[in-house]
Tab-separated table of C-alpha atoms in Angstrom:
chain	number	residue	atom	x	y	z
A	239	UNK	CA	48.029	10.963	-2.144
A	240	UNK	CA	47.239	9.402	-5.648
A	241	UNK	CA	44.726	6.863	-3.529
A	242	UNK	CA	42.768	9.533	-1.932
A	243	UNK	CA	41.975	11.264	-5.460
A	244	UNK	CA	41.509	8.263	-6.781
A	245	UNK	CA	38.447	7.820	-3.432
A	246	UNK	CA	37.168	11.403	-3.911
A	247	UNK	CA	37.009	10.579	-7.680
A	248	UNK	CA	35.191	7.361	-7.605
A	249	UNK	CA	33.379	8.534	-4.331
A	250	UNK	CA	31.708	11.611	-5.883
A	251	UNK	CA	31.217	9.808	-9.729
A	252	UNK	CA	29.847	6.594	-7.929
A	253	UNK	CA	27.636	8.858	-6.018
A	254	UNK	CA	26.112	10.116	-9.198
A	255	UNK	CA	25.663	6.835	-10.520
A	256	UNK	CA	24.270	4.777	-7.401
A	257	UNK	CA	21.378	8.097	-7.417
A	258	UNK	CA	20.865	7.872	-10.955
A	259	UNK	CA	20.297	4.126	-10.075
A	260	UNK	CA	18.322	4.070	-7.493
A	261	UNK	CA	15.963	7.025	-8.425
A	262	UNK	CA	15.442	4.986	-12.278
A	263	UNK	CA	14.755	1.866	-10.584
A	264	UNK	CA	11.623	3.562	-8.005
A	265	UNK	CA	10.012	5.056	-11.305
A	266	UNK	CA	10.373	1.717	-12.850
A	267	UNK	CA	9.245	-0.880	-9.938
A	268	UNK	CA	7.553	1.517	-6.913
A	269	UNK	CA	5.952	4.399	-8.674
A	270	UNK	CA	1.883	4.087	-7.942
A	271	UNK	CA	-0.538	6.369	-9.849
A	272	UNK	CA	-3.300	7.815	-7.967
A	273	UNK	CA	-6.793	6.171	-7.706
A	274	UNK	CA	-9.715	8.494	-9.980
A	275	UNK	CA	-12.259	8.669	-7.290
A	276	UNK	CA	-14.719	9.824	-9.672
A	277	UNK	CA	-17.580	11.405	-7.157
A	278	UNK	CA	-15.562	14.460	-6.040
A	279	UNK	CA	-14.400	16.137	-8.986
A	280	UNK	CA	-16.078	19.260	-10.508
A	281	UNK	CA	-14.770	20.902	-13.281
A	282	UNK	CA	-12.030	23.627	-11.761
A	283	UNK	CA	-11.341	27.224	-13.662
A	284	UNK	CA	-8.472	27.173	-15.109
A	285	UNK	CA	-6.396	29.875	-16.057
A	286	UNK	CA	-3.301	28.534	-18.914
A	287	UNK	CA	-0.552	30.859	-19.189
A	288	UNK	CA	1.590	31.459	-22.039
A	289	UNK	CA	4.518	33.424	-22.199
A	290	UNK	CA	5.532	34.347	-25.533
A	291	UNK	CA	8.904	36.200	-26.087
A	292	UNK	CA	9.362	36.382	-30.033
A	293	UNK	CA	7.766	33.422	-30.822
A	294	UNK	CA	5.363	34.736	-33.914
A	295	UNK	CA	6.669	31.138	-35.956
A	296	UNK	CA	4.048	29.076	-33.395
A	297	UNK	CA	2.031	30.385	-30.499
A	298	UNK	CA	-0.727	31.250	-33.128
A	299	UNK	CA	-1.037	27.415	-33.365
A	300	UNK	CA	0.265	26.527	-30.121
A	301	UNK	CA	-2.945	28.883	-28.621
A	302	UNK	CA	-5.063	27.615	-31.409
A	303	UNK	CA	-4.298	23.554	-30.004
A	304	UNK	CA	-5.984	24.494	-26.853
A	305	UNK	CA	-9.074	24.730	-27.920
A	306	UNK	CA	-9.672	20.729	-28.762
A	307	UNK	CA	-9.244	20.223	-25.370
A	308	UNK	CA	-11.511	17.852	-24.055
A	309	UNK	CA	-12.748	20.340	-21.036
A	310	UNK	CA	-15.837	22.730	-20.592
A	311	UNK	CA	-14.758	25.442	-22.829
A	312	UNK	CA	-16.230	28.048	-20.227
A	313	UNK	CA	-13.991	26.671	-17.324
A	314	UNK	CA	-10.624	27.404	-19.058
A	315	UNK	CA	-9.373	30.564	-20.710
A	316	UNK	CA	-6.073	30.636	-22.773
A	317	UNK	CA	-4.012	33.673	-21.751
A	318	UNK	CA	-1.326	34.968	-24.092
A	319	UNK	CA	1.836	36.846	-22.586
A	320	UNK	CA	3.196	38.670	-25.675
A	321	UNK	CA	6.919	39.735	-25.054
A	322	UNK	CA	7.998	41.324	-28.177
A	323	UNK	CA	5.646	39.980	-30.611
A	324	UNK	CA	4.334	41.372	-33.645
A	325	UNK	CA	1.117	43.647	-33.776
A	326	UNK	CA	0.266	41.239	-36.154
A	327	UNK	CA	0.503	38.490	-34.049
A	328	UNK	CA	-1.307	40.111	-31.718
A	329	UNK	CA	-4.120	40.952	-33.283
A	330	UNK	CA	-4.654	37.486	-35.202
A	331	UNK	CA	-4.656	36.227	-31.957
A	332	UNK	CA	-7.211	38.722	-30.138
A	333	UNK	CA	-9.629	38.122	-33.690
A	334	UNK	CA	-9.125	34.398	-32.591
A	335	UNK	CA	-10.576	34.836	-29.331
A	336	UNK	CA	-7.700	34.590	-27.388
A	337	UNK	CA	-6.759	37.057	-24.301
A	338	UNK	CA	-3.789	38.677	-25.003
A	339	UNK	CA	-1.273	40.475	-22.154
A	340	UNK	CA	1.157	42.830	-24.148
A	341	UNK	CA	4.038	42.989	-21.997
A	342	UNK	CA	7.784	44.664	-22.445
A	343	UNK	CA	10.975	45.038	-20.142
A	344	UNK	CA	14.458	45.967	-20.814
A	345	UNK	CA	15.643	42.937	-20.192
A	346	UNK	CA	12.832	40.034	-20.320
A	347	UNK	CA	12.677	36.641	-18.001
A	348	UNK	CA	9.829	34.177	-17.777
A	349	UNK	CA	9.037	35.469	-14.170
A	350	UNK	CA	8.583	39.527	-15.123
A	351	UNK	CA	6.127	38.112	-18.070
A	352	UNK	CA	4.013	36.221	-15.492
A	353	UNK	CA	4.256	38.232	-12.907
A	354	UNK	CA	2.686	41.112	-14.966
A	355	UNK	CA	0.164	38.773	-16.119
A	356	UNK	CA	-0.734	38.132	-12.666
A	357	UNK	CA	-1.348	41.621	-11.613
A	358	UNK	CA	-4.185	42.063	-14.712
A	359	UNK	CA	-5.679	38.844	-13.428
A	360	UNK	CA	-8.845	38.944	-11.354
A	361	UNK	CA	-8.040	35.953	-8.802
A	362	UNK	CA	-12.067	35.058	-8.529
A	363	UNK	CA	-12.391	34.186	-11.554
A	364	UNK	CA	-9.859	30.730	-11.676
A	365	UNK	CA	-9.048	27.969	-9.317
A	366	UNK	CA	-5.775	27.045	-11.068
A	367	UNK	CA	-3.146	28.481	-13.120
A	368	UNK	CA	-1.269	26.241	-15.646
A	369	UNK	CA	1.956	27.379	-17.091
A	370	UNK	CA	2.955	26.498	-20.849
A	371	UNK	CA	5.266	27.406	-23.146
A	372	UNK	CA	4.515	29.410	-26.817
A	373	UNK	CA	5.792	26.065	-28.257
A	374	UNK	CA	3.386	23.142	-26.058
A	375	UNK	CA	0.868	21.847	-27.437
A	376	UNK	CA	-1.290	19.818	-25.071
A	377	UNK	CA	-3.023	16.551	-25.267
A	378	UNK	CA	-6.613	16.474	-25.485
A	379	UNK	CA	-7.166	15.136	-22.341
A	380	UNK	CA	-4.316	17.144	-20.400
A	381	UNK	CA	-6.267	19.119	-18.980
A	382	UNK	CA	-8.903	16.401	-17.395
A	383	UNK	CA	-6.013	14.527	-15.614
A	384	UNK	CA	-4.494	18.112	-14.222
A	385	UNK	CA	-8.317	18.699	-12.627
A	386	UNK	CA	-8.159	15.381	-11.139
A	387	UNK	CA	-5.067	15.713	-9.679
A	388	UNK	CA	-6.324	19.327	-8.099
A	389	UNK	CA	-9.394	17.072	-6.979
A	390	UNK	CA	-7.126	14.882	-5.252
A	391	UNK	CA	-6.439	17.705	-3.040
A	392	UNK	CA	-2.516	18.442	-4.689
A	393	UNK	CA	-1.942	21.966	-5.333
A	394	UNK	CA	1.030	21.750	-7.688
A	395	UNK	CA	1.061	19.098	-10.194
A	396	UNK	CA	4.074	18.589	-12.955
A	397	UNK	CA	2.591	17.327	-16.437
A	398	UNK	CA	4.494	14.866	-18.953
A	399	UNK	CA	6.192	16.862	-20.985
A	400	UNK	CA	7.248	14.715	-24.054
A	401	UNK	CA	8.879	14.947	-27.702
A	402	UNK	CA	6.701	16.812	-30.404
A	403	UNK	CA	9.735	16.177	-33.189
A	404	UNK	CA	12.326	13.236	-33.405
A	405	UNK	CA	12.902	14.529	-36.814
A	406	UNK	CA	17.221	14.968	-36.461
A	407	UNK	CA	19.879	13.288	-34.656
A	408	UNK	CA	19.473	16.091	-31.872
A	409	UNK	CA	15.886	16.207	-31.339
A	410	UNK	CA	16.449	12.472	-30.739
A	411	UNK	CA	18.738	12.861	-27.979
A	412	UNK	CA	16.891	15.410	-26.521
A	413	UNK	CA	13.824	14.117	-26.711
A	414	UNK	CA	15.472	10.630	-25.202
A	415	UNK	CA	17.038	13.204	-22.029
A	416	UNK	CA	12.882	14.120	-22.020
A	417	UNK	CA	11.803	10.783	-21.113
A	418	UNK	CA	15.143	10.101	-18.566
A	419	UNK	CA	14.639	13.301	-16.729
A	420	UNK	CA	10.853	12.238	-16.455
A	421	UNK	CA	11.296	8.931	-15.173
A	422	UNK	CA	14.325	9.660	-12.756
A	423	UNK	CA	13.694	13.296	-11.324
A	424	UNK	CA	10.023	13.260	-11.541
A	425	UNK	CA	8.511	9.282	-11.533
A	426	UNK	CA	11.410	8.249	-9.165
A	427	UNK	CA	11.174	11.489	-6.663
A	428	UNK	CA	7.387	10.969	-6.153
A	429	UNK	CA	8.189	6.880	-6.138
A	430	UNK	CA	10.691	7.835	-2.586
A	431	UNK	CA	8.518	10.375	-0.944
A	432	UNK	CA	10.186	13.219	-2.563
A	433	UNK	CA	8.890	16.260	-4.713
A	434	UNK	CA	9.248	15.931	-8.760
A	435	UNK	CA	11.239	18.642	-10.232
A	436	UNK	CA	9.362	21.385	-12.145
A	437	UNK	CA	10.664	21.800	-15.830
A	438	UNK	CA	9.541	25.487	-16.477
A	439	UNK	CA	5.868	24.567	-18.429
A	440	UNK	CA	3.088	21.535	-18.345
A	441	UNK	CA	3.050	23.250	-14.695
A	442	UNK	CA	-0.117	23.921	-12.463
A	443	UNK	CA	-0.880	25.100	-9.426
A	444	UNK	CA	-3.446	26.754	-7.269
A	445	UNK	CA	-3.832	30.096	-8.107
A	446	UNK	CA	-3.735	32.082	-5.545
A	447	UNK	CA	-0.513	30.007	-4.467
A	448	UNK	CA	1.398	30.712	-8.011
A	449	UNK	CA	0.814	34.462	-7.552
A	450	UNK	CA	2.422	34.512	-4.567
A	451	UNK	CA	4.965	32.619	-4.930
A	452	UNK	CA	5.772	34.593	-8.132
A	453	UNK	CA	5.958	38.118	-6.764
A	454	UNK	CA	8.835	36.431	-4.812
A	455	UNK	CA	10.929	35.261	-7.767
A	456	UNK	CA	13.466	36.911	-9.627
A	457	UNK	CA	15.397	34.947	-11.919
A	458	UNK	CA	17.307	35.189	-15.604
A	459	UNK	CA	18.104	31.727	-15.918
A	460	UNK	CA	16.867	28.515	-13.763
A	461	UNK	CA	13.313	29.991	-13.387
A	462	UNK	CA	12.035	26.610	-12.510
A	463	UNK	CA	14.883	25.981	-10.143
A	464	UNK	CA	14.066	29.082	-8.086
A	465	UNK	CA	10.132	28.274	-8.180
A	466	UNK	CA	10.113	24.721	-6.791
A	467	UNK	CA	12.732	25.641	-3.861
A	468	UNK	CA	10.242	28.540	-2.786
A	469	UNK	CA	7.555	26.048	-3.181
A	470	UNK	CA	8.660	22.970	-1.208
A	471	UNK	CA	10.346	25.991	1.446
A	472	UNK	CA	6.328	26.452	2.046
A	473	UNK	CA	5.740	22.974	2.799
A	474	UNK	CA	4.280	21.762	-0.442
A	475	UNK	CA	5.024	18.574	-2.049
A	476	UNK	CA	5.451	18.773	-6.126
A	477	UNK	CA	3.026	16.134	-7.807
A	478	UNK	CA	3.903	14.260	-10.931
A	479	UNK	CA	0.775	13.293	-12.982
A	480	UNK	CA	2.525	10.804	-16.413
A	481	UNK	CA	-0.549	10.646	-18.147
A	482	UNK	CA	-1.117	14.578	-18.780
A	483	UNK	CA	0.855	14.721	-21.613
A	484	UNK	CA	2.018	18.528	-22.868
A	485	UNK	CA	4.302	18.292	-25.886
A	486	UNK	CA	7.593	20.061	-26.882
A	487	UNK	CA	9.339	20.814	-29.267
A	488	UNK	CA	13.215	19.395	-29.333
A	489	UNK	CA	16.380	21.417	-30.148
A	490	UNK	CA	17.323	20.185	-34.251
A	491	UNK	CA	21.334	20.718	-34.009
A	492	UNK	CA	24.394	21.589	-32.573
A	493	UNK	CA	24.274	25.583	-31.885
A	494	UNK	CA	20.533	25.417	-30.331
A	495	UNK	CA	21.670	22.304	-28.137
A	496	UNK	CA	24.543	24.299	-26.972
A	497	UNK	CA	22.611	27.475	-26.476
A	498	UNK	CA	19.921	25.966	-24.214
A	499	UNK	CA	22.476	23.116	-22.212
A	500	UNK	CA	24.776	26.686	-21.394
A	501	UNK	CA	21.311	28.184	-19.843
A	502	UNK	CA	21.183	25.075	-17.907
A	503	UNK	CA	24.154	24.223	-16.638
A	504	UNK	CA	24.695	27.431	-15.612
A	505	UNK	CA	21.569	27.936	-13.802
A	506	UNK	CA	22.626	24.778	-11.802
A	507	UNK	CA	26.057	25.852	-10.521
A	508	UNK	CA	24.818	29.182	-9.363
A	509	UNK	CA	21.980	27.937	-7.593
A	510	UNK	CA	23.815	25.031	-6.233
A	511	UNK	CA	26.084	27.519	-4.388
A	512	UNK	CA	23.009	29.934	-3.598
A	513	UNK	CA	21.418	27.126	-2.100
A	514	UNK	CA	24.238	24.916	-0.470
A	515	UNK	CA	24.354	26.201	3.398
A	516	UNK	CA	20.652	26.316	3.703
A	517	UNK	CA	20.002	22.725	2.184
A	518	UNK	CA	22.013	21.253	5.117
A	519	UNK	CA	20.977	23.524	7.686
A	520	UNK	CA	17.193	22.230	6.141
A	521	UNK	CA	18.288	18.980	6.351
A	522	UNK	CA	19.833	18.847	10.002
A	523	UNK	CA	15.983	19.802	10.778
A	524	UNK	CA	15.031	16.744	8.887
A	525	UNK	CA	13.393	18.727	5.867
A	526	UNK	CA	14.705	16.329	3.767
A	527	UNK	CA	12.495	17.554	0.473
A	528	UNK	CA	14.434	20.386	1.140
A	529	UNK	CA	17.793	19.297	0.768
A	530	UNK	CA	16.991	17.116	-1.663
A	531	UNK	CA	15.859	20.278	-4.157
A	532	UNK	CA	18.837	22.156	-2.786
A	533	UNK	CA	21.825	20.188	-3.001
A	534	UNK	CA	21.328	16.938	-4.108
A	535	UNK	CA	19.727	17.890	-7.268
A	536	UNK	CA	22.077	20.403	-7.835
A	537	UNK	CA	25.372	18.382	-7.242
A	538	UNK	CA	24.555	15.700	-9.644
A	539	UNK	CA	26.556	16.170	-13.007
A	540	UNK	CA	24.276	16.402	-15.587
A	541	UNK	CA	23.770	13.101	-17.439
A	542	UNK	CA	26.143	13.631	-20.391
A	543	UNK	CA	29.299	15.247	-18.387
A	544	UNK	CA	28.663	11.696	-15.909
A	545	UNK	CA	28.454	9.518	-18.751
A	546	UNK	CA	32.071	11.176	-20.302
A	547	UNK	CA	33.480	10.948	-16.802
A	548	UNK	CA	32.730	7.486	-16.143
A	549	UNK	CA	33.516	6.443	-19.273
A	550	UNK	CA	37.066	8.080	-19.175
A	551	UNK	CA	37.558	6.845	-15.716
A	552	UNK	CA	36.844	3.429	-17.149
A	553	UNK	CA	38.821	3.535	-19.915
A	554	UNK	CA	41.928	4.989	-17.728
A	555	UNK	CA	41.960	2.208	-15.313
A	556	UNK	CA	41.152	-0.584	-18.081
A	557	UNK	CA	44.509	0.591	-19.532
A	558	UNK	CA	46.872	1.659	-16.502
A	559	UNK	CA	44.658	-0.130	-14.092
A	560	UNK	CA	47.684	-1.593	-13.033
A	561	UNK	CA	49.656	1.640	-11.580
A	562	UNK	CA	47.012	2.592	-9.791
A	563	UNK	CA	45.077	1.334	-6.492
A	564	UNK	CA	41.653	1.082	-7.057
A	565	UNK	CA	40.614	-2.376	-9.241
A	566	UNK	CA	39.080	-1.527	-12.515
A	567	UNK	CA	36.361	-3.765	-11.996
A	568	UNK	CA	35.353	-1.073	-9.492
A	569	UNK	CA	35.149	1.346	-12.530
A	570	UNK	CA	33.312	-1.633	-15.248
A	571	UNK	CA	30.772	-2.065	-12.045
A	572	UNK	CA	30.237	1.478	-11.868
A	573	UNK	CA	29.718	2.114	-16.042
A	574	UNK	CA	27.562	-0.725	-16.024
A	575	UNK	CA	25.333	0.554	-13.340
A	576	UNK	CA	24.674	3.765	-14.510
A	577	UNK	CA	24.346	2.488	-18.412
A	578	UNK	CA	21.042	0.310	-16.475
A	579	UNK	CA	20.023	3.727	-15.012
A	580	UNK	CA	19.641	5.336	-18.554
A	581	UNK	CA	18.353	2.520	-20.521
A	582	UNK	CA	15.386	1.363	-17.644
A	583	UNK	CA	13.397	4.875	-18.868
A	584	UNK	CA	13.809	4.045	-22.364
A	585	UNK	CA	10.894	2.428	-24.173
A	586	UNK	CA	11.701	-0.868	-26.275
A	587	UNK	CA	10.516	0.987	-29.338
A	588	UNK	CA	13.196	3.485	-28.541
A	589	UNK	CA	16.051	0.658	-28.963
A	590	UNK	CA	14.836	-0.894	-32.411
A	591	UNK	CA	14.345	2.629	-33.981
A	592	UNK	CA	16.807	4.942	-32.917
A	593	UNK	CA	19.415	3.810	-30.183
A	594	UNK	CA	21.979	3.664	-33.490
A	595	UNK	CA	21.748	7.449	-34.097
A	596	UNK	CA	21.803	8.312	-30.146
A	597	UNK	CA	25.257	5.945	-30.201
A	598	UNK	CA	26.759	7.134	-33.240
A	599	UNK	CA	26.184	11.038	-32.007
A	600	UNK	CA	26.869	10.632	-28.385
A	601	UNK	CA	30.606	11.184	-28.758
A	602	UNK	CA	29.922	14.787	-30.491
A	603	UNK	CA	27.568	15.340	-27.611
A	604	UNK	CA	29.747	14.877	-24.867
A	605	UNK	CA	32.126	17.168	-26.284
A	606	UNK	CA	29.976	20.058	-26.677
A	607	UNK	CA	29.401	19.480	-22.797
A	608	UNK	CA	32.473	19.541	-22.039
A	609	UNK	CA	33.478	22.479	-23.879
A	610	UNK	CA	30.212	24.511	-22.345
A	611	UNK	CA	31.831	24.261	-18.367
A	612	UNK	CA	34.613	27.027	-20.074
A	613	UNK	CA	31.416	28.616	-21.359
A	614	UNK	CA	29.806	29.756	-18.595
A	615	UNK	CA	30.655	32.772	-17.418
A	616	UNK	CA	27.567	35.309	-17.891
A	617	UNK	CA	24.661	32.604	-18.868
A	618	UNK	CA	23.116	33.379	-15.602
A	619	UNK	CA	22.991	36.795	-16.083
A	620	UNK	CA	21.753	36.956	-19.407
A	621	UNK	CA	18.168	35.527	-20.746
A	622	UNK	CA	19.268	33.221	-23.602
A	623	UNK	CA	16.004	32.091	-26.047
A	624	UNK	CA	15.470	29.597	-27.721
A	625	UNK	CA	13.980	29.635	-31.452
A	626	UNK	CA	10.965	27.263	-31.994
A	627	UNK	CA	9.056	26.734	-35.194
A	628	UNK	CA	7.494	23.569	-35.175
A	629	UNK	CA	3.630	23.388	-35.234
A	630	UNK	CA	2.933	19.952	-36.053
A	631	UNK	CA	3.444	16.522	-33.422
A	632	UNK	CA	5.831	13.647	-34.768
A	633	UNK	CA	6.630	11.152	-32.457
A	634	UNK	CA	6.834	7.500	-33.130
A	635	UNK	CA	7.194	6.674	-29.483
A	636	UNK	CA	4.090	8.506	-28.254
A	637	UNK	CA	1.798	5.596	-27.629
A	638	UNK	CA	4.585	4.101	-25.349
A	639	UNK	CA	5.482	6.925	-23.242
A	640	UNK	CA	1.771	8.084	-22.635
A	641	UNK	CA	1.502	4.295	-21.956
C-alpha cells in the first residue's frame, strides 16, 4: 500500500518535472526563429485594444507609449476600452487623440469589454487586432515584428511579454516566473510542434478571426485559457514571436501576489475539469495540440506548489529514506532535474544580481501557495483586479531577454 503512494507520488511529481525539463531544454537548444523574407510584407492595419477597468493611475501613459511606435502612424489606431474610468480620464484621453469605447456591466470581465468593442468596430477598416493591457507599454519596434509575423502567413502571434519593474523582492520573482513561463510554455511549445500559450495581452490575431472567436467566450477568470482552447479547437496553431517585446508591470508584495496567483490557480482547476474528457477524446483522434492545451497544461502544478512538493518529498526521504521503498536518490535526481528546468530560462545577469533575493524569499512564497489551494472557492466566479500604477520601464535584464 505505502509503495503504491509512494509510485503515484513520484509518478505524477516526476511527471511535472521530466515536462518542465524537456519543454526548457527545446526553448533553449531547438527553438528556430523565423526567416524576415523582406519582399512580401506591407504594412497591415492594425487595430490595438485596450481594456481599461479602473486603471486612471496609467493607461493615459500606457496609450500615450503607443505612439513612438516605429510603424506608419495611419496603419494603427489605439483603441481605449474604458470600464469604469473617470470622465476625466476619458476626456484627456479623447483631447489626446485617442478612440475611446465607454463601456459598463454589472459585473465586468475582459471578454464583455472586447466583445463590445468589437461590435462598434467597422471590420474593413483593420487587418489585425492586438490585445494589450491598460498597464503594457510596447517596444518601439513591437509592432514591426507582429506585421512580419502576420506576413509570414500566422494568424495568431503571442508577443514577449517581459518585466517593466524589478523594483521589490516580488516584482523580482514575478518578473523571473515572466521569463520561465516564456521560455517553457511559449519558446519550448513552438520548439515541439505545439501551440504557445496565450497570456491574456501582447496578443494578435486576424481580425475577423478574434471577433469571432470572442462572441463565443464567456469567462470571469482564465480568459486566456478559454481563448486559446477555442482557437487551436479551429485548427490554428498559436505563434510565439521573442523579439516583440510588450512590457508589464510586476505585482510589488505579498497581498497583490496572492490576489492575482488565487485568479490563476483557480482558473486552472476549473478549466482542467471543464476540459478533461474532451482533451482525450481530442487526443485518441490524434489532435494532439489539443490535448496538450486541455490537459496537459492544465495538470501541471504550477511552478512554486512543484518546487515545495519536490522539495518536501526530498527532504522526507533524505531523512526516513530508510522506512520507505523508493531510494532517495530517486527524489535528489528528480530536485535536481527540475532545479536545471528553472535556471536554463534564466539569464546570467539574472544570477549575479538578484538570485539572492529570489532564494532568500522563496520560502515565504511557497507558503502563500500553499495556503491559496484552501483559498479557492469562488475566484472563478468572481473578476478579481489587479491595481497597477507604474508608468515608467526599469529593468536591468532587458538587453538580455530581448537578446
Amino acid at each position: 500500500m505505502i509503495f503504491t503512494l509512494e509510485l503515484i507520488i513520484f509518478g505524477y511529481l516526476g511527471g511535472c518535472v521530466f515536462y518542465n525539463l524537456l519543454f526548457s531544454v527545446a526553448g533553449k537548444f531547438f527553438f528556430r526563429k523565423e526567416k524576415v523574407v523582406p519582399e512580401i510584407l506591407s504594412d497591415c492595419r492594425i487595430a490595438i485594444l485596450v481594456p481599461a477597468y479602473k486603471e486612471d493611475n496609467v493607461i493615459l501613459h500606457a496609450a500615450q507609449s503607443y505612439e513612438s511606435l516605429d510603424y506608419p502612424a495611419d496603419r494603427y489606431e489605439v483603441i481605449v476600452i474604458a470600464d469604469s474610468l473617470q470622465a476625466s480620464t476619458i476626456n484627456t484621453l479623447r483631447s489626446e487623440g485617442i478612440t475611446v469605447i465607454p463601456v459598463s456591466f454589472n459585473k465586468s470581465t475582459k471578454a464583455k469589454s472586447l466583445n463590445a468593442a468589437f461590435a462598434q468596430l467597422d471590420e474593413s477598416k483593420y487587418d489585425m487586432a492586438v490585445i494589450a493591457d491598460a498597464d503594457n507599454i510596447p517596444a518601439p519596434d513591437f509592432l514591426q515584428k507582429i506585421n512580419i509575423a502576420y506576413q509570414q502567413g500566422y494568424h495568431i502571434i503571442q508577443a514577449q511579454r517581459v518585466a517593466k519593474n524589478m523594483d521589490t523582492p516580488f516584482a523580482i520573482l514575478d518578473a523571473a516566473n515572466e521569463i520561465i513561463a516564456n521560455h517553457i510554455n511559449r519558446k519550448g511549445a513552438n520548439a515541439l510542434g505545439l501551440s504557445a500559450s496565450v497570456i491574456g495581452s501582447g496578443i494578435a490575431f486576424d481580425f475577423p478571426l478574434m471577433k469571432q472567436c470572442l462572441k463565443e467566450t464567456e469567462a470571469t477568470g482564465g480568459f486566456d485559457k478559454v481563448l486559446q482552447q477555442l482557437l487551436v479547437d479551429k485548427g490554428y496553431k498559436i505563434h510565439y514571436v521573442e523579439d516583440a517585446l510588450i512590457f508589464d508591470e510586476k505585482v510589488e508584495n505579498a497581498a497583490a501576489f496572492e490576489n492575482q496567483r488565487k485568479r490563476w490557480i483557480s482558473s486552472q482547476f476549473v478549466y482542467l475539469r471543464h476540459y478533461f474528457l474532451r482533451g482525450f477524446q481530442a487526443l485518441l483522434k490524434g489532435r494532439i495540440d489539443y490535448f496538450y492545451m486541455a490537459v496537459a497544461q492544465n495538470m501541471l502544478l504550477p511552478r512554486m506548489l512543484l518546487l515545495a512538493g519536490v522539495c518536501f518529498m526530498t527532504c522526507i526521504y533524505l531523512l526516513f529514506g530508510k522506512y520507505l521503498t523508493l531510494a532517495p536518490l530517486a527524489w535528489v535526481i528528480c530536485f535536481g532535474a527540475y532545479a536545471i528546468s528553472m535556471m536554463l530560462p534564466l539569464p546570467g545577469k539574472f544570477y549575479t544580481k538578484y538570485m539572492f533575493t529570489v532564494i532568500l524569499n522563496l520560502p515565504r512564497v511557497m507558503g502563500i501557495m500553499l495556503g491559496l489551494v484552501f483559498k479557492l472557492k469562488g475566484a472563478d466566479k468572481t473578476f478579481i483586479h489587479t491595481t497597477h500604477s507604474k508608468t515608467s520601464i526599469d529593468n536591468p535584464l532587458i538587453n538580455v531577454t530581448g537578446k
